[in-house]
Short mmCIF file of C-alpha atoms and ligand atoms in Angstrom, two decimals:
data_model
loop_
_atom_site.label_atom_id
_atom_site.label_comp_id
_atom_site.label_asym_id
_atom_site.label_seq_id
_atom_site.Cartn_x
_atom_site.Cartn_y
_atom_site.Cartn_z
CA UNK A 175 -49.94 -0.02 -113.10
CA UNK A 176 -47.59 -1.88 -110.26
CA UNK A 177 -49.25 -5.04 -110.61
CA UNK A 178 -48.96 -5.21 -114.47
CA UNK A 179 -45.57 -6.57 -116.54
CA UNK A 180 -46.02 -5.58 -120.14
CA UNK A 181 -43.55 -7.33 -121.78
CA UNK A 182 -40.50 -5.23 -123.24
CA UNK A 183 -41.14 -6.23 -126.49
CA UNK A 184 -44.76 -5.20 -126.43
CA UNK A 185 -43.94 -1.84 -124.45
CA UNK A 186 -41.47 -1.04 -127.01
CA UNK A 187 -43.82 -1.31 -129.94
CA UNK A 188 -46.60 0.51 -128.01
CA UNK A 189 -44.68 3.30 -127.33
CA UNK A 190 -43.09 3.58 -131.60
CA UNK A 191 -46.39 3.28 -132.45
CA UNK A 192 -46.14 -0.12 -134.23
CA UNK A 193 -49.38 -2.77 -134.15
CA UNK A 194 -49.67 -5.16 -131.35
CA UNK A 195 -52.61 -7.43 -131.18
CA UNK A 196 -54.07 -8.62 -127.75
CA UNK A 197 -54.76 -12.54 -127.36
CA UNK A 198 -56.79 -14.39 -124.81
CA UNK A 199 -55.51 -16.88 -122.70
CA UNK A 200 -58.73 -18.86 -121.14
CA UNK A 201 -59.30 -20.40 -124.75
CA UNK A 202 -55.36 -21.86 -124.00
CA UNK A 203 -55.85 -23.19 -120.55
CA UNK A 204 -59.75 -23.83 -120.44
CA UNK A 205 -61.01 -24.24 -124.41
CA UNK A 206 -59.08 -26.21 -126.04
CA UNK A 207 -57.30 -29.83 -125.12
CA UNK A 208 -53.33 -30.47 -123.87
CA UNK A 209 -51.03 -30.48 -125.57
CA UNK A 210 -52.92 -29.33 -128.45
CA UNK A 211 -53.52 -26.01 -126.63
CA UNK A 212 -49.77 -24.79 -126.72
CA UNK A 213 -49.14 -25.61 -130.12
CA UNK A 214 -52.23 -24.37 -130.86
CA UNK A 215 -50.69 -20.82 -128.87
CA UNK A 216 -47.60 -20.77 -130.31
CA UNK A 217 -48.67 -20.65 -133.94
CA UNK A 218 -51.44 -17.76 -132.91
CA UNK A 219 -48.61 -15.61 -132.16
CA UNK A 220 -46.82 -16.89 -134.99
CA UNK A 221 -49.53 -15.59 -137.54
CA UNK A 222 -49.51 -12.10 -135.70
CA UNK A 223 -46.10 -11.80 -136.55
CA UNK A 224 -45.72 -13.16 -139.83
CA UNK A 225 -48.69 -10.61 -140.30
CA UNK A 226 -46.58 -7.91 -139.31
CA UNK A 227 -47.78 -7.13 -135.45
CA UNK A 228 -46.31 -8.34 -132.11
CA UNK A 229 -48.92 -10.66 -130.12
CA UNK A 230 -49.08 -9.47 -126.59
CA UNK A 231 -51.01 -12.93 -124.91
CA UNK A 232 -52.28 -11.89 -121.46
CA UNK A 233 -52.63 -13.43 -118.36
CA UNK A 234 -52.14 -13.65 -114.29
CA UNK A 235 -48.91 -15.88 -113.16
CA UNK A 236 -48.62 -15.82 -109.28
CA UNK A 237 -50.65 -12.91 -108.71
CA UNK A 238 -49.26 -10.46 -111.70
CA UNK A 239 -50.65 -9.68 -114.69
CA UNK A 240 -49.30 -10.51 -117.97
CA UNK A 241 -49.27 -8.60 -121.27
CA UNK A 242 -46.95 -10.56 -123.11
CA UNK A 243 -45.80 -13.92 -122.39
CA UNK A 244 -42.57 -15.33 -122.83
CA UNK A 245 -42.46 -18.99 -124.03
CA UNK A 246 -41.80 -20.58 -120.39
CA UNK A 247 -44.82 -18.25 -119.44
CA UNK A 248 -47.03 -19.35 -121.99
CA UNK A 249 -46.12 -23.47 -121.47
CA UNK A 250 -47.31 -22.37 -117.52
CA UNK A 251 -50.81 -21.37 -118.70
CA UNK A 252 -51.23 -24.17 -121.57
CA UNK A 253 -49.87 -27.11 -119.30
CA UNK A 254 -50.02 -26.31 -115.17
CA UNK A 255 -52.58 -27.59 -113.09
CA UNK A 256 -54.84 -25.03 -111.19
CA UNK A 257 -54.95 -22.50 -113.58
CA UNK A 258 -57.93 -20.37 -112.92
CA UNK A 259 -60.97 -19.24 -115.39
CA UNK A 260 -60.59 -14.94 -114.97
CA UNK A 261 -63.22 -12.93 -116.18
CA UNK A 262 -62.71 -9.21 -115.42
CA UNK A 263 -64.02 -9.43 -111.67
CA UNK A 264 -61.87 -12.44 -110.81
CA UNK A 265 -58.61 -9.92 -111.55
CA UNK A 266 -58.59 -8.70 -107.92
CA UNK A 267 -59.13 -11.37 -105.86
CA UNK A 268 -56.50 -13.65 -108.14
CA UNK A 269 -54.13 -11.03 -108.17
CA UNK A 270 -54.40 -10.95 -103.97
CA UNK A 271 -54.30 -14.39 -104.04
CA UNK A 272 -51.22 -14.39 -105.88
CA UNK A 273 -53.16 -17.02 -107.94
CA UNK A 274 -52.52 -17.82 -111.74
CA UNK A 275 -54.90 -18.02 -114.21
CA UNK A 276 -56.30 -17.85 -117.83
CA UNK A 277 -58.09 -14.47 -118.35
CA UNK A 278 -61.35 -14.90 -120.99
CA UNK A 279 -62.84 -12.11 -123.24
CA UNK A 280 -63.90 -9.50 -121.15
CA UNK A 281 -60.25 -9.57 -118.09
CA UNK A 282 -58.31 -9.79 -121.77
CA UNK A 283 -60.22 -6.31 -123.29
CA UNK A 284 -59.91 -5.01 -120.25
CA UNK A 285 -56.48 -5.26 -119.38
CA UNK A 286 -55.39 -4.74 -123.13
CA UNK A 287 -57.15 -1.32 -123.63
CA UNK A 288 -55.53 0.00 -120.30
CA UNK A 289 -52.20 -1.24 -121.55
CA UNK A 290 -52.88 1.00 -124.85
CA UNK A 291 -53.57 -2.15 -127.64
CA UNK A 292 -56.34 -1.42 -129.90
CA UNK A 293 -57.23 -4.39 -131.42
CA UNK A 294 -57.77 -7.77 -130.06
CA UNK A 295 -58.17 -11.11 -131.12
CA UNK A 296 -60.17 -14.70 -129.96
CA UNK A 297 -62.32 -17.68 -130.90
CA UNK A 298 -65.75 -16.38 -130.07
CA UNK A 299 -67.19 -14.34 -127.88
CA UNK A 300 -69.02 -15.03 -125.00
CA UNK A 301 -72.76 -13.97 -124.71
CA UNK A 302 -76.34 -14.89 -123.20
CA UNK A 303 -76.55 -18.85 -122.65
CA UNK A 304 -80.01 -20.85 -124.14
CA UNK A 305 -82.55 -20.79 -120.94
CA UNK A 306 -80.76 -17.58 -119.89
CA UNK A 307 -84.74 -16.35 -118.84
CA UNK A 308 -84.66 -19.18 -116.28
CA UNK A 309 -80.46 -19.20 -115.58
CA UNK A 310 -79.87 -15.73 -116.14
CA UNK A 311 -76.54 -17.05 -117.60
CA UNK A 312 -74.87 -14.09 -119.43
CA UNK A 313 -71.36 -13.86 -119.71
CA UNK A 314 -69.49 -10.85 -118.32
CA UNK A 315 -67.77 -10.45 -121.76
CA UNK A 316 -70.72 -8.87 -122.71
CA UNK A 317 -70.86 -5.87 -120.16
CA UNK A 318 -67.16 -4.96 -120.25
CA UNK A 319 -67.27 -5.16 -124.01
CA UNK A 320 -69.91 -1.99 -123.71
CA UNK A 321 -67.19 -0.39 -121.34
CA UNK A 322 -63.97 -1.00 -123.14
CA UNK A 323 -62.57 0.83 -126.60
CA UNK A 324 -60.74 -2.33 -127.95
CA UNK A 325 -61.85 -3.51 -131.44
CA UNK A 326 -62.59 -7.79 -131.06
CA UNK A 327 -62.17 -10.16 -133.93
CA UNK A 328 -63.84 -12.97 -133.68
CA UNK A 329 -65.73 -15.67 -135.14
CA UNK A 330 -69.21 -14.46 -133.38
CA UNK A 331 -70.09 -15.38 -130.61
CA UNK A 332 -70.12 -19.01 -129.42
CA UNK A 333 -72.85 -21.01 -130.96
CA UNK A 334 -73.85 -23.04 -128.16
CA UNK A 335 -75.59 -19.27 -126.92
CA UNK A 336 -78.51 -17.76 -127.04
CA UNK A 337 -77.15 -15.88 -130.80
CA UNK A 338 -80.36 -13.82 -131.68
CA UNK A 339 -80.77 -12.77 -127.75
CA UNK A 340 -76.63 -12.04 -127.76
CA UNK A 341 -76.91 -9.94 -130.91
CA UNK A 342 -79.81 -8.06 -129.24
CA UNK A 343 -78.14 -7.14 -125.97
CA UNK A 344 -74.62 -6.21 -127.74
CA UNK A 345 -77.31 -3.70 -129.67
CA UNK A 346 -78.81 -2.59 -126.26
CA UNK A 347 -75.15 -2.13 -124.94
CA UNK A 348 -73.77 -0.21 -127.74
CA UNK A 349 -71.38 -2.62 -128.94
CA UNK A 350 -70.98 -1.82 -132.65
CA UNK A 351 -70.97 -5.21 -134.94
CA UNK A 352 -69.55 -5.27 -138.49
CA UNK A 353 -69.13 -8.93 -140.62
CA UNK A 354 -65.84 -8.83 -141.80
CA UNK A 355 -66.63 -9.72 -145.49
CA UNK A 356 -70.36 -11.36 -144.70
CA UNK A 357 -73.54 -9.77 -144.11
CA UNK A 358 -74.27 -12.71 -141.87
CA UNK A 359 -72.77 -12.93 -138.39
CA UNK A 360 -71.09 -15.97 -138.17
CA UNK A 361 -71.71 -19.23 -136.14
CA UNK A 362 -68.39 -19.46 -134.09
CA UNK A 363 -68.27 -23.63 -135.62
CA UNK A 364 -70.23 -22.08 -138.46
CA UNK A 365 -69.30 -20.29 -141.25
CA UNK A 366 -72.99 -18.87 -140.73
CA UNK A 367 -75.41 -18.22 -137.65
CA UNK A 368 -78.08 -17.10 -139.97
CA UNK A 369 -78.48 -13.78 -138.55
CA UNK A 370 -78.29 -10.96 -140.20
CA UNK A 371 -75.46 -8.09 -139.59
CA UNK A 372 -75.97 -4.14 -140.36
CA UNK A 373 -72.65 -3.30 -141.72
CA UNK A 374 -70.28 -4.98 -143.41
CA UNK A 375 -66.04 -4.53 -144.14
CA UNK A 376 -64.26 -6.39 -146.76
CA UNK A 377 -60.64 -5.14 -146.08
CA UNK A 378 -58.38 -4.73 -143.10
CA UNK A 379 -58.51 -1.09 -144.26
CA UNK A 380 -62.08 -0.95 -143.96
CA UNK A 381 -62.02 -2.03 -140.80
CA UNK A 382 -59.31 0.16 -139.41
CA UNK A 383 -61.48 3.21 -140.74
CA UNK A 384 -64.47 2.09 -139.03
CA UNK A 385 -62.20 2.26 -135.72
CA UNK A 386 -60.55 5.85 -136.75
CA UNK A 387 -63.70 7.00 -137.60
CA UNK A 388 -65.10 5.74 -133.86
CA UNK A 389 -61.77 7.63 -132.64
CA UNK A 390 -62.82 10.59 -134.88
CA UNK A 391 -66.23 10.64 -133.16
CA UNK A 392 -64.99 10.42 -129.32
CA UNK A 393 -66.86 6.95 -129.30
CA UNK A 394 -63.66 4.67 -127.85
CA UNK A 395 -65.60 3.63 -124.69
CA UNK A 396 -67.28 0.99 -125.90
CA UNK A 397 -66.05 -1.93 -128.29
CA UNK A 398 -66.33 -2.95 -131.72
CA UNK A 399 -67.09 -6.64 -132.65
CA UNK A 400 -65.20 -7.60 -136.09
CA UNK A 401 -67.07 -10.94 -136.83
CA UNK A 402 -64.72 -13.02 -139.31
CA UNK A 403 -66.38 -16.16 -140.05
CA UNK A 404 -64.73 -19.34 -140.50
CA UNK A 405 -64.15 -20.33 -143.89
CA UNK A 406 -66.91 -22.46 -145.19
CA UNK A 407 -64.36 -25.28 -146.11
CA UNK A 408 -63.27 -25.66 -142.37
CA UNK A 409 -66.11 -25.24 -140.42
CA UNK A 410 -67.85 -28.10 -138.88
CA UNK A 411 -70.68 -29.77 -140.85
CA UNK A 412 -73.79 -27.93 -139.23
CA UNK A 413 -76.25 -31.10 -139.21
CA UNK A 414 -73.59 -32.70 -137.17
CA UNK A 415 -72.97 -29.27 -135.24
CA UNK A 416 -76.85 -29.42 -134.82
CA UNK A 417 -77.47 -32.87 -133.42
CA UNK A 418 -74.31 -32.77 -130.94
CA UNK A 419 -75.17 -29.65 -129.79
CA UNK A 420 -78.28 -30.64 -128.44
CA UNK A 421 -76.75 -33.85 -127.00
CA UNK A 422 -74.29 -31.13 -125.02
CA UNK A 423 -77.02 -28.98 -123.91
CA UNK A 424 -79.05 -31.76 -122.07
CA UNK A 425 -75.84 -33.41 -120.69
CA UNK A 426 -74.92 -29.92 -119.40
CA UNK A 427 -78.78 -29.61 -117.67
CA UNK A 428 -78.63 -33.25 -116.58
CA UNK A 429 -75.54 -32.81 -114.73
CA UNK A 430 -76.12 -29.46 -113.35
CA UNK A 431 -73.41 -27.43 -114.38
CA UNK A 432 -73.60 -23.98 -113.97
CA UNK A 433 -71.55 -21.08 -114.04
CA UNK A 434 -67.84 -20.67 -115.85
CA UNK A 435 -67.76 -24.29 -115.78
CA UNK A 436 -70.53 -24.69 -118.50
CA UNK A 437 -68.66 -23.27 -121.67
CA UNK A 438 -65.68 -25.40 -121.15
CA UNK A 439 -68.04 -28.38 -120.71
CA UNK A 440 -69.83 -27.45 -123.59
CA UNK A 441 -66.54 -27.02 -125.76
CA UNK A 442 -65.10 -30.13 -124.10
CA UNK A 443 -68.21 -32.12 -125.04
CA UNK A 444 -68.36 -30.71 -128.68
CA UNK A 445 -64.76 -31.85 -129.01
CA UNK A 446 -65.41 -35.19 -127.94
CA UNK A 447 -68.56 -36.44 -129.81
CA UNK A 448 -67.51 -34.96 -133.14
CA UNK A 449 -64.09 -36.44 -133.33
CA UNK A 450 -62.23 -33.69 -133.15
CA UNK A 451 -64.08 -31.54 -135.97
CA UNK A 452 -65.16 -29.02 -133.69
CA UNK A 453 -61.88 -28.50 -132.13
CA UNK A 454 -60.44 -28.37 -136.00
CA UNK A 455 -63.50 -25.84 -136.84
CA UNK A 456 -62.16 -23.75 -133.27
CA UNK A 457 -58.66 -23.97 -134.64
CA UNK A 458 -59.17 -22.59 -137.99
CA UNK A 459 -61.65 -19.72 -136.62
CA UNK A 460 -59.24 -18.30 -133.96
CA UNK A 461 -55.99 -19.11 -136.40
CA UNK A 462 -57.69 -16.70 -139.32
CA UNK A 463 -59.23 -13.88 -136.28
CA UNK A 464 -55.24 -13.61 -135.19
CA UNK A 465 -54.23 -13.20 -138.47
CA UNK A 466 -56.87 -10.51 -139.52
CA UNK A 467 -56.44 -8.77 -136.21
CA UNK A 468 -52.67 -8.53 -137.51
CA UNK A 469 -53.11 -6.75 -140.66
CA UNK A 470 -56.06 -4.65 -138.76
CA UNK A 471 -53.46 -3.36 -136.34
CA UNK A 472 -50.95 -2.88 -138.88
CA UNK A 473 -53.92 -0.42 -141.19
CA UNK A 474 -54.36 1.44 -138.18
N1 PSU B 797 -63.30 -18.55 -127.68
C1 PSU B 797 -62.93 -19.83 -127.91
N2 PSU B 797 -62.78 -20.65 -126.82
C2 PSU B 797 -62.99 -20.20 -125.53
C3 PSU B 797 -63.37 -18.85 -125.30
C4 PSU B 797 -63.51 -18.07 -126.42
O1 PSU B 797 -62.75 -20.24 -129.07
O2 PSU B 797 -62.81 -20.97 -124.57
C5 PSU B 797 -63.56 -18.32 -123.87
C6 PSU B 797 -63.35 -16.82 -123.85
O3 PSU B 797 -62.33 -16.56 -122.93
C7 PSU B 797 -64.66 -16.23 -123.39
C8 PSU B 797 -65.16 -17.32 -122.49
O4 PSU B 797 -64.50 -15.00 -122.75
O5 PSU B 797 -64.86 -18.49 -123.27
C9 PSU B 797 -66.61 -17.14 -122.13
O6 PSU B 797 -66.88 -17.86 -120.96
P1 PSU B 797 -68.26 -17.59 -120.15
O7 PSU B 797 -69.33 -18.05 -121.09
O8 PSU B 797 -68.15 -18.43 -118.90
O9 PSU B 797 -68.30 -16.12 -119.86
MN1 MN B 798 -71.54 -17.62 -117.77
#
């Protein structure tokens, strides 16, 4: 792979067989406010180490592709102008370009599993958008997540989405779903989407069996979803989540954004009429998703 730098530090513990977790970059540059957003991607691969694993952060600088940023790299994404949204299709014509930008869910599980990480970790996922029958908004993550052998933690799926209709096209996909700890898939802001999960792991053991067994079974081509909810005691108070929300989704239709643009708007909006809360309620979700993904790697 000539157009990919894995980091030395990440190569090296690939290749002794020590655990490296994968981390997003779009929720850096696109999901979260400056200068909040570097601090905010500092300590995420700060809790992968202290949890034993090296964080390997991915993303496209001047046309290459990044596992594994270096400090000056990771300031680039966080604070530079003109860094670009990336989904999975956007890889080639960026990297032609010689463009930089953030790469979301389904560029990051991508370019991870070819680099040889197993586990993964972000905020939440993306998935199929409210009035996806008329929009036909579904987010790529979804698709590569049913072609890539990467195990995901996150807090759900975002719960400005369709949840119900995301749950029932990661079935239709074959993306496997466990709570980690719940029986409930979590709300993203929300401890709780209200939705019910099949299967359920309460260690970082548990979970790394699930993925051995899924090895065992010559299943790796498709990914597993480790839903870790957000501790009840940080997420965001759901009648507020509720009313914003709403407020969001009509500004969103009112002003016709489409396309990547509307999850940072919706984020963005969240943000901004609750305070801050929901951008605390983000925070902690991602913060304990890195952490877990740490000690997942590390049973593995
Ligand atoms: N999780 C967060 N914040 C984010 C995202 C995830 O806490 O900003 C990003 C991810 O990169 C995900 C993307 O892949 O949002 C989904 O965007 P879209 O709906 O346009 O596919
Ligand atoms: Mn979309």
């Amino acid at each position: 792979m000539l157009l990919t730098e894995v980091s030395e530090e990440v190569l090296e513990a690939l290749s002794a067989g020590r655990p490296v977790v994968a981390l997003e970059s779009t929720i850096i540059a696109h999901g979260l406010p400056r200068p909040r957003n570097l601090v905010v991607a500092a300590e995420l691969e700060g809790l992968v180490r202290s949890a034993g694993a090296v964080p390997a952060t991915v993303a496209v600088l001047d046309g290459r592709v990044h596992v594994g940023l270096a400090e000056d790299q990771l300031e680039r994404i966080a604070l530079e102008g003109g860094v670009r949204k990336l989904g999975q299709r956007d890889l080639a014509p960026a990297v032609a370009a010689g463009a930089s930008g953030a790469t979301t869910v389904s560029a990051t599980a991508f370019l991870a599993a070819r680099a040889g990480i197993r586990v993964f970790a972000t905020g939440g996922l993306g998935g199929v958008h409210r009035e996806w029958t008329h929009s036909q908004d579904e987010s790529a993550d979804l698709r590569i997540l049913a072609q890539t052998g990467i195990a995901v933690v996150c807090a759900g799926v975002k719960s400005v989405l369709d949840v119900p209709a995301t749950l029932q096209r990661l079935e239709t996909l074959g993306v496997g779903v466990v709570g980690y700890g719940t029986d409930l898939f979590p709300g993203f802001y929300l401890t709780s989407s209200g939705e019910p999960v099949d299967w359920t792991v309460r260690s970082p053991e548990e979970a790394a069996a699930v993925i051995r067994a899924r090895d065992a079974l010559g299943d790796p081509r498709s990914a597993l979803v480790i839903a870790n909810p957000v501790p009840e005691s940080h997420q965001l108070d759901p009648d507020l989540h509720d009313r914003v929300l709403r407020e969001a989704l009509d500004e969103c239709t009112e002003r016709g954004i489409v396309g990547q643009a509307v999850t940072p708007f919706l984020l963005d909006f969240l943000t901004r009429r609750t305070q801050g809360a929901s951008l605390e309620a983000n925070v902690a979700a991602v913060r304990g998703n890195a952490r877990l993904a740490a000690l997942i790697a590390a049973a593995l």
